[in-house]
Amino acid sequence: MKCSEVGVTCLDDPELLKAYVSDASPLRGEVPKAAFFPIDATEVAKVLKWANKEKIAVYPFAGGTSLVGSPLPSEGVVMDLILMDYLEVFPKDKLALVGSGWKPSELNSELREYGLWFPIDPGSYDIATIGGMIATNAGGIRAVKYGVTADRVRALEFVTPTGEIVWSGAWSKKSSTWIRLHQLLVGSEGQFGVVTKALLELERLPEKAEVLMIETNLEEVGDLVLKLMEFEPSAVEFMDETTVEAVNHHPSAPFKLEGNSILLVEFDDERASEKAESIEMELNATRGEPEKLWKYRKLAGQALTYKYGKRADWDVAVPLSELSPALKFVKDRLEEGAVFGHFGDGNMHINYLGKSVEEVIEDAKELVCEMVKRFKATVSGEHGIGLLKLPMLKCEVSDEAIEVWRKLKLALDPNLILNPGKKIPL
Ligand SMILES: Cc1cc2nc3c(=O)[nH]c(=O)nc-3n(C[C@H](O)[C@H](O)[C@H](O)COP(=O)(O)OP(=O)(O)OC[C@H]3O[C@@H](n4cnc5c(N)ncnc54)[C@H](O)[C@@H]3O)c2cc1C
């Protein structure tokens, strides 16, 4: 096969293609036969039409920050989407039409001149892409106020697995016209199409944010989160003692803390100062510099890997009323581990430390499945299923629902070209 015959920029040097065998998960893919670099929907369609004719699998790959192996290739070719850089801003409507290759940090630099902001803020803010975030329905630290990626997608341009270019969704806030195909793509991990442009709902850039730190522990934190939610925060993040210790030891840590578990809470509305004062008095919180505190928090996963070498992270989420009992359950079950996460959304990252995924997968499956039963948990709050979490999918999703997913997949992708083997057991 000569990839240059397809008519889209590509590379087929096996040495360079090795870059695609890993994402941010502990899993490894195979070296693909080629990587294509489309710049717009027409080029994406060209690759997909060719792949259907040749019966070659295509793996959409963007920032490569998946924690569950979602973009990893096994045979076939990669479609690298980082060159999809279209951008048009509609300031009066607080909307932007954004190519899927933009990183949220870069997008926000462009939006600053309009006083606007895309508020979804994952730990991978500087390295993930908008397309990848749509495909995984990414969350992050501000979902508690601004929602997850799905809540920001008003419409999409995408290419179906067989190569048709589709626009789905209205420009207006309201519309009962559309069957919301665009939302079908959100969280589908590249199963139903390749996102090329997204019409995203933006926010006014907040003028000022107050961030406070509260010392706590795993027993009390669930009730504390419920109390804090009454103040309508823009972020409520937790780090347990083990995580705090690990961040203290990381060379990039902006400061060191005593080593107790902490909650970080942010307010970014016009009553932020007033709310911060109340929290200081009522809950013994202390104010800090927002940038430094968020840098400290965002080092959590990286610092645990740095200190313990191996780490396996399960990003379960529960309804807030179940947070306290769910945490007690995790604490009793987890021998060597750490917990941090977006507690304002009931989303906890349960980390097994010093062990490989293979060593903990059975135990993790039991733990997560038990949490689904007892605490109405979801298997993945924000990272997706990919390959890593396929073994535990059926704890939450019924055979009947999976059968509907399969039928949809086969209807849209009869040759199973697009990212096969991920998310949907076939
Ligand atoms: C340090 C770190 C911190 C993180 N923190 C968070 C966090 O706080 N919250 C959170 O939600 N996640 C987090 N993640 C996980 C990860 O960043 C997200 O899953 C992110 O959305 C993946 O985006 P990506 O561009 O890297 O996509 P990739 O990893 O390249 O791909 C992810 C999936 O999207 C598909 N895909 C990519 N682009 C497209 C497209 N244009 N059309 C269709 N399918 C596509 C791929 O095929 C794959 O299935 C973190 C990861 C790291 C490494």
GROMACS .gro file of C-alpha atoms and ligand atoms in nm:
model
  479
    1MET     CA    1   0.000   0.000   0.000
    2LYS     CA    2   0.124   0.351  -0.083
    3CYS     CA    3  -0.056   0.599   0.140
    4SER     CA    4   0.029   0.888  -0.093
    5GLU     CA    5  -0.213   0.742  -0.351
    6VAL     CA    6  -0.509   0.844  -0.130
    7GLY     CA    7  -0.445   1.214  -0.195
    8VAL     CA    8  -0.423   1.327   0.168
    9THR     CA    9  -0.096   1.415   0.345
   10CYS     CA   10   0.034   1.099   0.507
   11LEU     CA   11   0.341   0.925   0.641
   12ASP     CA   12   0.435   0.558   0.622
   13ASP     CA   13   0.780   0.549   0.782
   14PRO     CA   14   0.752   0.268   1.044
   15GLU     CA   15   0.995   0.446   1.278
   16LEU     CA   16   0.781   0.762   1.289
   17LEU     CA   17   0.460   0.560   1.310
   18LYS     CA   18   0.574   0.412   1.641
   19ALA     CA   19   0.454   0.740   1.797
   20TYR     CA   20   0.098   0.605   1.768
   21VAL     CA   21   0.140   0.285   1.972
   22SER     CA   22   0.079   0.462   2.300
   23ASP     CA   23  -0.162   0.710   2.457
   24ALA     CA   24  -0.167   0.810   2.826
   25SER     CA   25  -0.301   0.470   2.935
   26PRO     CA   26  -0.078   0.178   3.035
   27LEU     CA   27  -0.187  -0.010   2.720
   28ARG     CA   28  -0.001  -0.041   2.390
   29GLY     CA   29  -0.135  -0.059   2.032
   30GLU     CA   30   0.027  -0.190   1.716
   31VAL     CA   31   0.235   0.018   1.475
   32PRO     CA   32  -0.014   0.135   1.209
   33LYS     CA   33   0.057   0.096   0.837
   34ALA     CA   34   0.023   0.472   0.780
   35ALA     CA   35  -0.097   0.796   0.937
   36PHE     CA   36  -0.311   1.047   0.747
   37PHE     CA   37  -0.326   1.418   0.833
   38PRO     CA   38  -0.653   1.558   0.691
   39ILE     CA   39  -0.711   1.934   0.712
   40ASP     CA   40  -1.088   1.939   0.661
   41ALA     CA   41  -1.402   1.724   0.628
   42THR     CA   42  -1.345   1.662   0.256
   43GLU     CA   43  -1.006   1.504   0.327
   44VAL     CA   44  -1.145   1.300   0.617
   45ALA     CA   45  -1.416   1.172   0.379
   46LYS     CA   46  -1.154   1.084   0.118
   47VAL     CA   47  -0.961   0.865   0.365
   48LEU     CA   48  -1.276   0.694   0.494
   49LYS     CA   49  -1.410   0.618   0.144
   50TRP     CA   50  -1.073   0.470   0.049
   51ALA     CA   51  -1.060   0.266   0.374
   52ASN     CA   52  -1.407   0.121   0.308
   53LYS     CA   53  -1.304   0.021  -0.041
   54GLU     CA   54  -0.981  -0.141   0.085
   55LYS     CA   55  -1.143  -0.275   0.407
   56ILE     CA   56  -0.874  -0.115   0.624
   57ALA     CA   57  -0.951  -0.001   0.980
   58VAL     CA   58  -0.905   0.370   1.060
   59TYR     CA   59  -0.820   0.489   1.411
   60PRO     CA   60  -0.894   0.859   1.484
   61PHE     CA   61  -0.606   0.987   1.698
   62ALA     CA   62  -0.584   1.342   1.833
   63GLY     CA   63  -0.402   1.453   2.150
   64GLY     CA   64  -0.331   1.091   2.244
   65THR     CA   65  -0.417   1.170   2.609
   66SER     CA   66  -0.676   0.895   2.649
   67LEU     CA   67  -0.636   0.712   2.980
   68VAL     CA   68  -0.821   0.402   2.856
   69GLY     CA   69  -0.658   0.319   2.521
   70SER     CA   70  -0.941   0.468   2.309
   71PRO     CA   71  -0.734   0.577   2.006
   72LEU     CA   72  -0.478   0.292   1.999
   73PRO     CA   73  -0.447   0.118   1.660
   74SER     CA   74  -0.436  -0.255   1.600
   75GLU     CA   75  -0.345  -0.302   1.234
   76GLY     CA   76  -0.497  -0.049   0.995
   77VAL     CA   77  -0.414   0.320   0.967
   78VAL     CA   78  -0.430   0.620   1.197
   79MET     CA   79  -0.616   0.941   1.117
   80ASP     CA   80  -0.429   1.216   1.302
   81LEU     CA   81  -0.665   1.511   1.352
   82ILE     CA   82  -0.433   1.775   1.489
   83LEU     CA   83  -0.436   1.984   1.168
   84MET     CA   84  -0.811   2.052   1.185
   85ASP     CA   85  -0.767   2.418   1.280
   86TYR     CA   86  -1.079   2.603   1.153
   87LEU     CA   87  -1.201   2.882   1.384
   88GLU     CA   88  -1.483   3.135   1.362
   89VAL     CA   89  -1.611   3.324   1.665
   90PHE     CA   90  -1.963   3.464   1.700
   91PRO     CA   91  -1.924   3.692   2.003
   92LYS     CA   92  -2.283   3.822   2.021
   93ASP     CA   93  -2.412   3.465   2.040
   94LYS     CA   94  -2.128   3.342   2.263
   95LEU     CA   95  -2.058   3.066   2.009
   96ALA     CA   96  -1.752   2.944   1.819
   97LEU     CA   97  -1.727   2.707   1.526
   98VAL     CA   98  -1.410   2.518   1.611
   99GLY     CA   99  -1.199   2.267   1.414
  100SER     CA  100  -1.158   1.945   1.608
  101GLY     CA  101  -0.778   1.979   1.636
  102TRP     CA  102  -0.781   2.284   1.868
  103LYS     CA  103  -0.653   2.235   2.222
  104PRO     CA  104  -0.874   2.403   2.485
  105SER     CA  105  -0.580   2.613   2.614
  106GLU     CA  106  -0.504   2.744   2.263
  107LEU     CA  107  -0.872   2.804   2.192
  108ASN     CA  108  -0.907   3.008   2.510
  109SER     CA  109  -0.604   3.222   2.415
  110GLU     CA  110  -0.786   3.309   2.091
  111LEU     CA  111  -1.116   3.375   2.270
  112ARG     CA  112  -0.963   3.610   2.528
  113GLU     CA  113  -0.981   3.913   2.295
  114TYR     CA  114  -1.361   3.867   2.280
  115GLY     CA  115  -1.386   3.834   2.659
  116LEU     CA  116  -1.510   3.478   2.603
  117TRP     CA  117  -1.407   3.139   2.735
  118PHE     CA  118  -1.463   2.765   2.675
  119PRO     CA  119  -1.498   2.650   3.036
  120ILE     CA  120  -1.433   2.273   3.013
  121ASP     CA  121  -1.103   2.225   3.192
  122PRO     CA  122  -0.961   1.872   3.207
  123GLY     CA  123  -0.620   1.802   3.366
  124SER     CA  124  -0.503   1.761   3.005
  125TYR     CA  125  -0.612   2.120   2.917
  126ASP     CA  126  -0.285   2.193   2.731
  127ILE     CA  127  -0.256   1.865   2.539
  128ALA     CA  128  -0.603   1.719   2.466
  129THR     CA  129  -0.807   1.837   2.164
  130ILE     CA  130  -1.166   1.953   2.125
  131GLY     CA  131  -1.237   1.651   1.897
  132GLY     CA  132  -1.099   1.407   2.154
  133MET     CA  133  -1.291   1.580   2.433
  134ILE     CA  134  -1.614   1.550   2.233
  135ALA     CA  135  -1.543   1.185   2.154
  136THR     CA  136  -1.492   1.106   2.525
  137ASN     CA  137  -1.739   1.359   2.671
  138ALA     CA  138  -1.456   1.500   2.882
  139GLY     CA  139  -1.530   1.662   3.217
  140GLY     CA  140  -1.261   1.821   3.436
  141ILE     CA  141  -1.259   2.060   3.726
  142ARG     CA  142  -1.538   2.303   3.627
  143ALA     CA  143  -1.809   2.057   3.524
  144VAL     CA  144  -1.977   2.122   3.858
  145LYS     CA  145  -2.088   2.464   3.729
  146TYR     CA  146  -2.041   2.460   3.350
  147GLY     CA  147  -2.132   2.100   3.265
  148VAL     CA  148  -1.934   1.845   3.066
  149THR     CA  149  -1.838   1.865   2.698
  150ALA     CA  150  -2.182   1.733   2.589
  151ASP     CA  151  -2.345   2.038   2.748
  152ARG     CA  152  -2.132   2.271   2.532
  153VAL     CA  153  -2.190   2.105   2.191
  154ARG     CA  154  -2.470   2.286   2.009
  155ALA     CA  155  -2.401   2.132   1.667
  156LEU     CA  156  -2.136   1.930   1.485
  157GLU     CA  157  -1.994   1.880   1.140
  158PHE     CA  158  -1.880   1.518   1.117
  159VAL     CA  159  -1.795   1.252   0.862
  160THR     CA  160  -1.974   0.917   0.885
  161PRO     CA  161  -1.762   0.599   0.887
  162THR     CA  162  -1.855   0.547   0.520
  163GLY     CA  163  -1.741   0.898   0.424
  164GLU     CA  164  -2.053   1.122   0.408
  165ILE     CA  165  -2.011   1.476   0.542
  166VAL     CA  166  -2.298   1.563   0.779
  167TRP     CA  167  -2.400   1.879   0.967
  168SER     CA  168  -2.625   1.813   1.266
  169GLY     CA  169  -2.778   2.070   1.502
  170ALA     CA  170  -2.925   2.421   1.498
  171TRP     CA  171  -2.751   2.755   1.552
  172SER     CA  172  -3.025   2.874   1.788
  173LYS     CA  173  -3.034   2.779   2.156
  174LYS     CA  174  -3.369   2.610   2.103
  175SER     CA  175  -3.452   2.366   1.827
  176SER     CA  176  -3.695   2.078   1.804
  177THR     CA  177  -3.607   2.022   1.440
  178TRP     CA  178  -3.317   1.786   1.472
  179ILE     CA  179  -3.272   1.426   1.567
  180ARG     CA  180  -2.966   1.496   1.778
  181LEU     CA  181  -2.712   1.293   1.584
  182HIS     CA  182  -2.447   1.535   1.704
  183GLN     CA  183  -2.506   1.420   2.062
  184LEU     CA  184  -2.480   1.057   1.948
  185LEU     CA  185  -2.118   1.130   1.857
  186VAL     CA  186  -2.043   1.284   2.197
  187GLY     CA  187  -1.885   1.017   2.415
  188SER     CA  188  -1.889   0.761   2.132
  189GLU     CA  189  -1.507   0.736   2.122
  190GLY     CA  190  -1.495   0.757   1.743
  191GLN     CA  191  -1.748   0.480   1.681
  192PHE     CA  192  -2.007   0.670   1.480
  193GLY     CA  193  -1.807   0.930   1.289
  194VAL     CA  194  -1.512   1.167   1.283
  195VAL     CA  195  -1.581   1.512   1.428
  196THR     CA  196  -1.442   1.782   1.202
  197LYS     CA  197  -1.600   2.104   1.341
  198ALA     CA  198  -1.798   2.177   1.657
  199LEU     CA  199  -2.033   2.466   1.727
  200LEU     CA  200  -1.946   2.527   2.092
  201GLU     CA  201  -2.133   2.728   2.355
  202LEU     CA  202  -1.900   2.970   2.533
  203GLU     CA  203  -1.916   3.175   2.852
  204ARG     CA  204  -1.807   3.525   2.943
  205LEU     CA  205  -1.457   3.509   3.089
  206PRO     CA  206  -1.500   3.543   3.467
  207GLU     CA  207  -1.338   3.860   3.601
  208LYS     CA  208  -1.201   3.709   3.916
  209ALA     CA  209  -1.201   3.375   4.093
  210GLU     CA  210  -1.152   3.295   4.460
  211VAL     CA  211  -1.000   2.957   4.542
  212LEU     CA  212  -0.998   2.822   4.896
  213MET     CA  213  -0.846   2.518   5.059
  214ILE     CA  214  -1.011   2.318   5.336
  215GLU     CA  215  -0.841   2.037   5.528
  216THR     CA  216  -1.062   1.731   5.552
  217ASN     CA  217  -1.058   1.351   5.546
  218LEU     CA  218  -1.229   1.069   5.358
  219GLU     CA  219  -1.487   1.022   5.635
  220GLU     CA  220  -1.610   1.381   5.641
  221VAL     CA  221  -1.557   1.501   5.287
  222GLY     CA  222  -1.888   1.373   5.141
  223ASP     CA  223  -2.096   1.585   5.381
  224LEU     CA  224  -1.863   1.881   5.334
  225VAL     CA  225  -1.913   1.868   4.957
  226LEU     CA  226  -2.293   1.871   5.001
  227LYS     CA  227  -2.260   2.176   5.226
  228LEU     CA  228  -2.033   2.354   4.975
  229MET     CA  229  -2.275   2.290   4.689
  230GLU     CA  230  -2.521   2.527   4.860
  231PHE     CA  231  -2.278   2.811   4.772
  232GLU     CA  232  -2.289   2.727   4.396
  233PRO     CA  233  -1.914   2.680   4.344
  234SER     CA  234  -1.740   2.659   4.004
  235ALA     CA  235  -1.509   2.377   4.120
  236VAL     CA  236  -1.490   2.136   4.416
  237GLU     CA  237  -1.181   1.914   4.401
  238PHE     CA  238  -1.046   1.658   4.646
  239MET     CA  239  -0.696   1.517   4.708
  240ASP     CA  240  -0.637   1.257   4.979
  241GLU     CA  241  -0.330   1.244   5.205
  242THR     CA  242  -0.141   1.003   4.979
  243THR     CA  243  -0.199   1.227   4.676
  244VAL     CA  244  -0.095   1.540   4.869
  245GLU     CA  245   0.227   1.369   4.981
  246ALA     CA  246   0.303   1.261   4.624
  247VAL     CA  247   0.248   1.613   4.485
  248ASN     CA  248   0.470   1.756   4.762
  249HIS     CA  249   0.752   1.535   4.633
  250HIS     CA  250   0.705   1.617   4.265
  251PRO     CA  251   0.976   1.847   4.120
  252SER     CA  252   0.712   2.075   3.961
  253ALA     CA  253   0.510   2.124   4.281
  254PRO     CA  254   0.445   2.499   4.322
  255PHE     CA  255   0.451   2.463   4.706
  256LYS     CA  256   0.433   2.195   4.975
  257LEU     CA  257   0.145   2.121   5.213
  258GLU     CA  258   0.133   1.955   5.556
  259GLY     CA  259   0.015   1.624   5.415
  260ASN     CA  260  -0.354   1.613   5.516
  261SER     CA  261  -0.639   1.549   5.271
  262ILE     CA  262  -0.770   1.870   5.116
  263LEU     CA  263  -1.068   2.010   4.929
  264LEU     CA  264  -1.018   2.298   4.688
  265VAL     CA  265  -1.324   2.508   4.620
  266GLU     CA  266  -1.358   2.786   4.361
  267PHE     CA  267  -1.614   3.063   4.317
  268ASP     CA  268  -1.607   3.271   3.999
  269ASP     CA  269  -1.932   3.470   4.004
  270GLU     CA  270  -1.990   3.830   4.110
  271ARG     CA  271  -2.051   3.716   4.471
  272ALA     CA  272  -1.723   3.521   4.481
  273SER     CA  273  -1.557   3.735   4.754
  274GLU     CA  274  -1.865   3.731   4.975
  275LYS     CA  275  -1.894   3.351   4.940
  276ALA     CA  276  -1.523   3.307   5.010
  277GLU     CA  277  -1.556   3.510   5.331
  278SER     CA  278  -1.849   3.296   5.450
  279ILE     CA  279  -1.658   2.975   5.380
  280GLU     CA  280  -1.350   3.107   5.559
  281MET     CA  281  -1.554   3.170   5.870
  282GLU     CA  282  -1.793   2.876   5.862
  283LEU     CA  283  -1.561   2.601   5.742
  284ASN     CA  284  -1.215   2.713   5.844
  285ALA     CA  285  -1.102   2.749   5.484
  286THR     CA  286  -0.797   2.947   5.371
  287ARG     CA  287  -0.768   3.149   5.050
  288GLY     CA  288  -0.479   3.083   4.810
  289GLU     CA  289  -0.347   3.193   4.474
  290PRO     CA  290  -0.576   3.029   4.214
  291GLU     CA  291  -0.304   2.959   3.959
  292LYS     CA  292  -0.074   2.789   4.208
  293LEU     CA  293  -0.353   2.588   4.371
  294TRP     CA  294  -0.478   2.457   4.034
  295LYS     CA  295  -0.125   2.374   3.929
  296TYR     CA  296  -0.089   2.176   4.252
  297ARG     CA  297  -0.419   1.992   4.193
  298LYS     CA  298  -0.345   1.914   3.828
  299LEU     CA  299  -0.021   1.740   3.922
  300ALA     CA  300  -0.215   1.472   4.116
  301GLY     CA  301  -0.207   1.184   3.864
  302GLN     CA  302   0.140   1.264   3.733
  303ALA     CA  303   0.286   1.292   4.084
  304LEU     CA  304   0.142   0.955   4.192
  305THR     CA  305   0.297   0.791   3.884
  306TYR     CA  306   0.628   0.968   3.956
  307LYS     CA  307   0.635   0.843   4.316
  308TYR     CA  308   0.492   0.490   4.276
  309GLY     CA  309   0.596   0.401   3.920
  310LYS     CA  310   0.292   0.199   3.825
  311ARG     CA  311  -0.062   0.336   3.867
  312ALA     CA  312  -0.409   0.228   3.754
  313ASP     CA  313  -0.687   0.489   3.776
  314TRP     CA  314  -1.063   0.407   3.780
  315ASP     CA  315  -1.277   0.716   3.738
  316VAL     CA  316  -1.606   0.611   3.894
  317ALA     CA  317  -1.880   0.873   3.950
  318VAL     CA  318  -2.176   0.856   4.188
  319PRO     CA  319  -2.474   1.082   4.261
  320LEU     CA  320  -2.373   1.333   4.532
  321SER     CA  321  -2.603   1.177   4.792
  322GLU     CA  322  -2.398   0.855   4.762
  323LEU     CA  323  -2.056   1.021   4.786
  324SER     CA  324  -2.004   0.963   5.162
  325PRO     CA  325  -2.100   0.593   5.172
  326ALA     CA  326  -1.919   0.525   4.843
  327LEU     CA  327  -1.597   0.678   4.978
  328LYS     CA  328  -1.620   0.477   5.299
  329PHE     CA  329  -1.657   0.163   5.089
  330VAL     CA  330  -1.353   0.254   4.874
  331LYS     CA  331  -1.141   0.337   5.178
  332ASP     CA  332  -1.221   0.001   5.343
  333ARG     CA  333  -1.150  -0.192   5.020
  334LEU     CA  334  -0.840  -0.021   4.881
  335GLU     CA  335  -0.521  -0.151   5.045
  336GLU     CA  336  -0.250   0.050   4.872
  337GLY     CA  337  -0.412   0.335   4.689
  338ALA     CA  338  -0.502   0.699   4.659
  339VAL     CA  339  -0.822   0.887   4.586
  340PHE     CA  340  -0.856   1.230   4.429
  341GLY     CA  341  -1.112   1.381   4.196
  342HIS     CA  342  -1.387   1.613   4.095
  343PHE     CA  343  -1.599   1.563   4.407
  344GLY     CA  344  -1.848   1.838   4.314
  345ASP     CA  345  -1.965   1.594   4.042
  346GLY     CA  346  -1.927   1.284   4.262
  347ASN     CA  347  -1.639   1.183   4.031
  348MET     CA  348  -1.355   1.003   4.212
  349HIS     CA  349  -1.028   0.878   4.069
  350ILE     CA  350  -0.954   0.555   4.254
  351ASN     CA  351  -0.584   0.482   4.210
  352TYR     CA  352  -0.412   0.149   4.268
  353LEU     CA  353  -0.045   0.228   4.331
  354GLY     CA  354   0.274   0.036   4.253
  355LYS     CA  355   0.082  -0.225   4.055
  356SER     CA  356   0.019  -0.275   3.686
  357VAL     CA  357  -0.326  -0.273   3.532
  358GLU     CA  358  -0.296  -0.648   3.464
  359GLU     CA  359  -0.233  -0.709   3.835
  360VAL     CA  360  -0.535  -0.511   3.952
  361ILE     CA  361  -0.792  -0.553   3.675
  362GLU     CA  362  -0.991  -0.830   3.846
  363ASP     CA  363  -0.996  -0.651   4.180
  364ALA     CA  364  -1.086  -0.319   4.013
  365LYS     CA  365  -1.367  -0.484   3.819
  366GLU     CA  366  -1.511  -0.627   4.141
  367LEU     CA  367  -1.478  -0.292   4.319
  368VAL     CA  368  -1.633  -0.087   4.038
  369CYS     CA  369  -1.916  -0.336   3.974
  370GLU     CA  370  -2.000  -0.343   4.344
  371MET     CA  371  -2.014   0.038   4.342
  372VAL     CA  372  -2.253   0.030   4.046
  373LYS     CA  373  -2.483  -0.199   4.246
  374ARG     CA  374  -2.459  -0.028   4.583
  375PHE     CA  375  -2.419   0.342   4.499
  376LYS     CA  376  -2.571   0.388   4.150
  377ALA     CA  377  -2.217   0.448   4.023
  378THR     CA  378  -2.118   0.484   3.659
  379VAL     CA  379  -1.810   0.288   3.544
  380SER     CA  380  -1.650   0.595   3.387
  381GLY     CA  381  -1.728   0.952   3.492
  382GLU     CA  382  -1.515   1.112   3.219
  383HIS     CA  383  -1.236   0.900   3.068
  384GLY     CA  384  -1.452   0.663   2.864
  385ILE     CA  385  -1.439   0.288   2.810
  386GLY     CA  386  -1.177   0.241   2.536
  387LEU     CA  387  -1.012  -0.097   2.576
  388LEU     CA  388  -0.923  -0.075   2.943
  389LYS     CA  389  -1.275  -0.066   3.082
  390LEU     CA  390  -1.445  -0.303   2.837
  391PRO     CA  391  -1.430  -0.590   3.091
  392MET     CA  392  -1.648  -0.394   3.335
  393LEU     CA  393  -1.892  -0.232   3.089
  394LYS     CA  394  -2.161  -0.492   3.141
  395CYS     CA  395  -2.181  -0.422   3.515
  396GLU     CA  396  -2.360  -0.101   3.422
  397VAL     CA  397  -2.490  -0.136   3.066
  398SER     CA  398  -2.748  -0.409   2.994
  399ASP     CA  399  -2.714  -0.664   2.712
  400GLU     CA  400  -3.021  -0.505   2.549
  401ALA     CA  401  -2.861  -0.158   2.548
  402ILE     CA  402  -2.535  -0.299   2.409
  403GLU     CA  403  -2.735  -0.471   2.135
  404VAL     CA  404  -2.880  -0.132   2.033
  405TRP     CA  405  -2.526   0.016   2.030
  406ARG     CA  406  -2.415  -0.275   1.806
  407LYS     CA  407  -2.704  -0.225   1.565
  408LEU     CA  408  -2.627   0.147   1.540
  409LYS     CA  409  -2.260   0.074   1.482
  410LEU     CA  410  -2.334  -0.176   1.206
  411ALA     CA  411  -2.588   0.055   1.041
  412LEU     CA  412  -2.339   0.343   1.027
  413ASP     CA  413  -2.021   0.141   0.982
  414PRO     CA  414  -2.110  -0.183   0.798
  415ASN     CA  415  -1.744  -0.268   0.729
  416LEU     CA  416  -1.639  -0.192   1.088
  417ILE     CA  417  -1.381   0.057   0.965
  418LEU     CA  418  -1.384   0.322   1.237
  419ASN     CA  419  -1.196   0.250   1.563
  420PRO     CA  420  -1.317  -0.113   1.587
  421GLY     CA  421  -1.278  -0.306   1.911
  422LYS     CA  422  -1.326  -0.005   2.141
  423LYS     CA  423  -1.625   0.095   2.356
  424ILE     CA  424  -1.876  -0.143   2.193
  425PRO     CA  425  -1.826  -0.520   2.240
  426LEU     CA  426  -1.885  -0.654   1.887
  427LIG     C1  427  -0.268   1.436   3.265
  427LIG     C2  428  -0.407   1.402   3.217
  427LIG     C3  429  -0.516   1.457   3.281
  427LIG     C4  430  -0.645   1.428   3.237
  427LIG     N1  431  -0.750   1.486   3.301
  427LIG     C5  432  -0.875   1.465   3.254
  427LIG     C6  433  -0.985   1.531   3.316
  427LIG     O1  434  -0.971   1.605   3.412
  427LIG     N2  435  -1.108   1.507   3.265
  427LIG     C7  436  -1.127   1.427   3.157
  427LIG     O2  437  -1.241   1.412   3.113
  427LIG     N3  438  -1.026   1.361   3.099
  427LIG     C8  439  -0.900   1.379   3.143
  427LIG     N4  440  -0.795   1.315   3.083
  427LIG     C9  441  -0.820   1.220   2.973
  427LIG    C10  442  -0.808   1.277   2.831
  427LIG     O3  443  -0.736   1.397   2.829
  427LIG    C11  444  -0.945   1.296   2.768
  427LIG     O4  445  -1.006   1.171   2.748
  427LIG    C12  446  -0.943   1.375   2.635
  427LIG     O5  447  -1.075   1.411   2.607
  427LIG    C13  448  -0.885   1.299   2.516
  427LIG     O6  449  -0.859   1.392   2.411
  427LIG     P1  450  -0.746   1.366   2.303
  427LIG     O7  451  -0.750   1.478   2.206
  427LIG     O8  452  -0.617   1.340   2.368
  427LIG     O9  453  -0.801   1.235   2.232
  427LIG     P2  454  -0.727   1.097   2.202
  427LIG    O10  455  -0.672   1.041   2.328
  427LIG    O11  456  -0.636   1.111   2.088
  427LIG    O12  457  -0.853   1.010   2.156
  427LIG    C14  458  -0.957   0.982   2.247
  427LIG    C15  459  -1.075   0.919   2.171
  427LIG    O13  460  -1.133   1.016   2.086
  427LIG    C16  461  -1.135   0.970   1.950
  427LIG     N5  462  -1.118   1.093   1.871
  427LIG    C17  463  -1.021   1.186   1.879
  427LIG     N6  464  -1.046   1.287   1.796
  427LIG    C18  465  -1.162   1.257   1.732
  427LIG    C19  466  -1.242   1.324   1.636
  427LIG     N7  467  -1.208   1.442   1.585
  427LIG     N8  468  -1.355   1.263   1.593
  427LIG    C20  469  -1.393   1.142   1.643
  427LIG     N9  470  -1.323   1.076   1.735
  427LIG    C21  471  -1.208   1.133   1.779
  427LIG    C22  472  -1.023   0.869   1.942
  427LIG    O14  473  -1.044   0.775   1.840
  427LIG    C23  474  -1.037   0.805   2.078
  427LIG    O15  475  -1.140   0.710   2.076
  427LIG    C24  476  -0.664   1.340   3.127
  427LIG    C25  477  -0.553   1.283   3.063
  427LIG    C26  478  -0.426   1.314   3.107
  427LIG    C27  479  -0.309   1.254   3.036
   0.00000   0.00000   0.00000
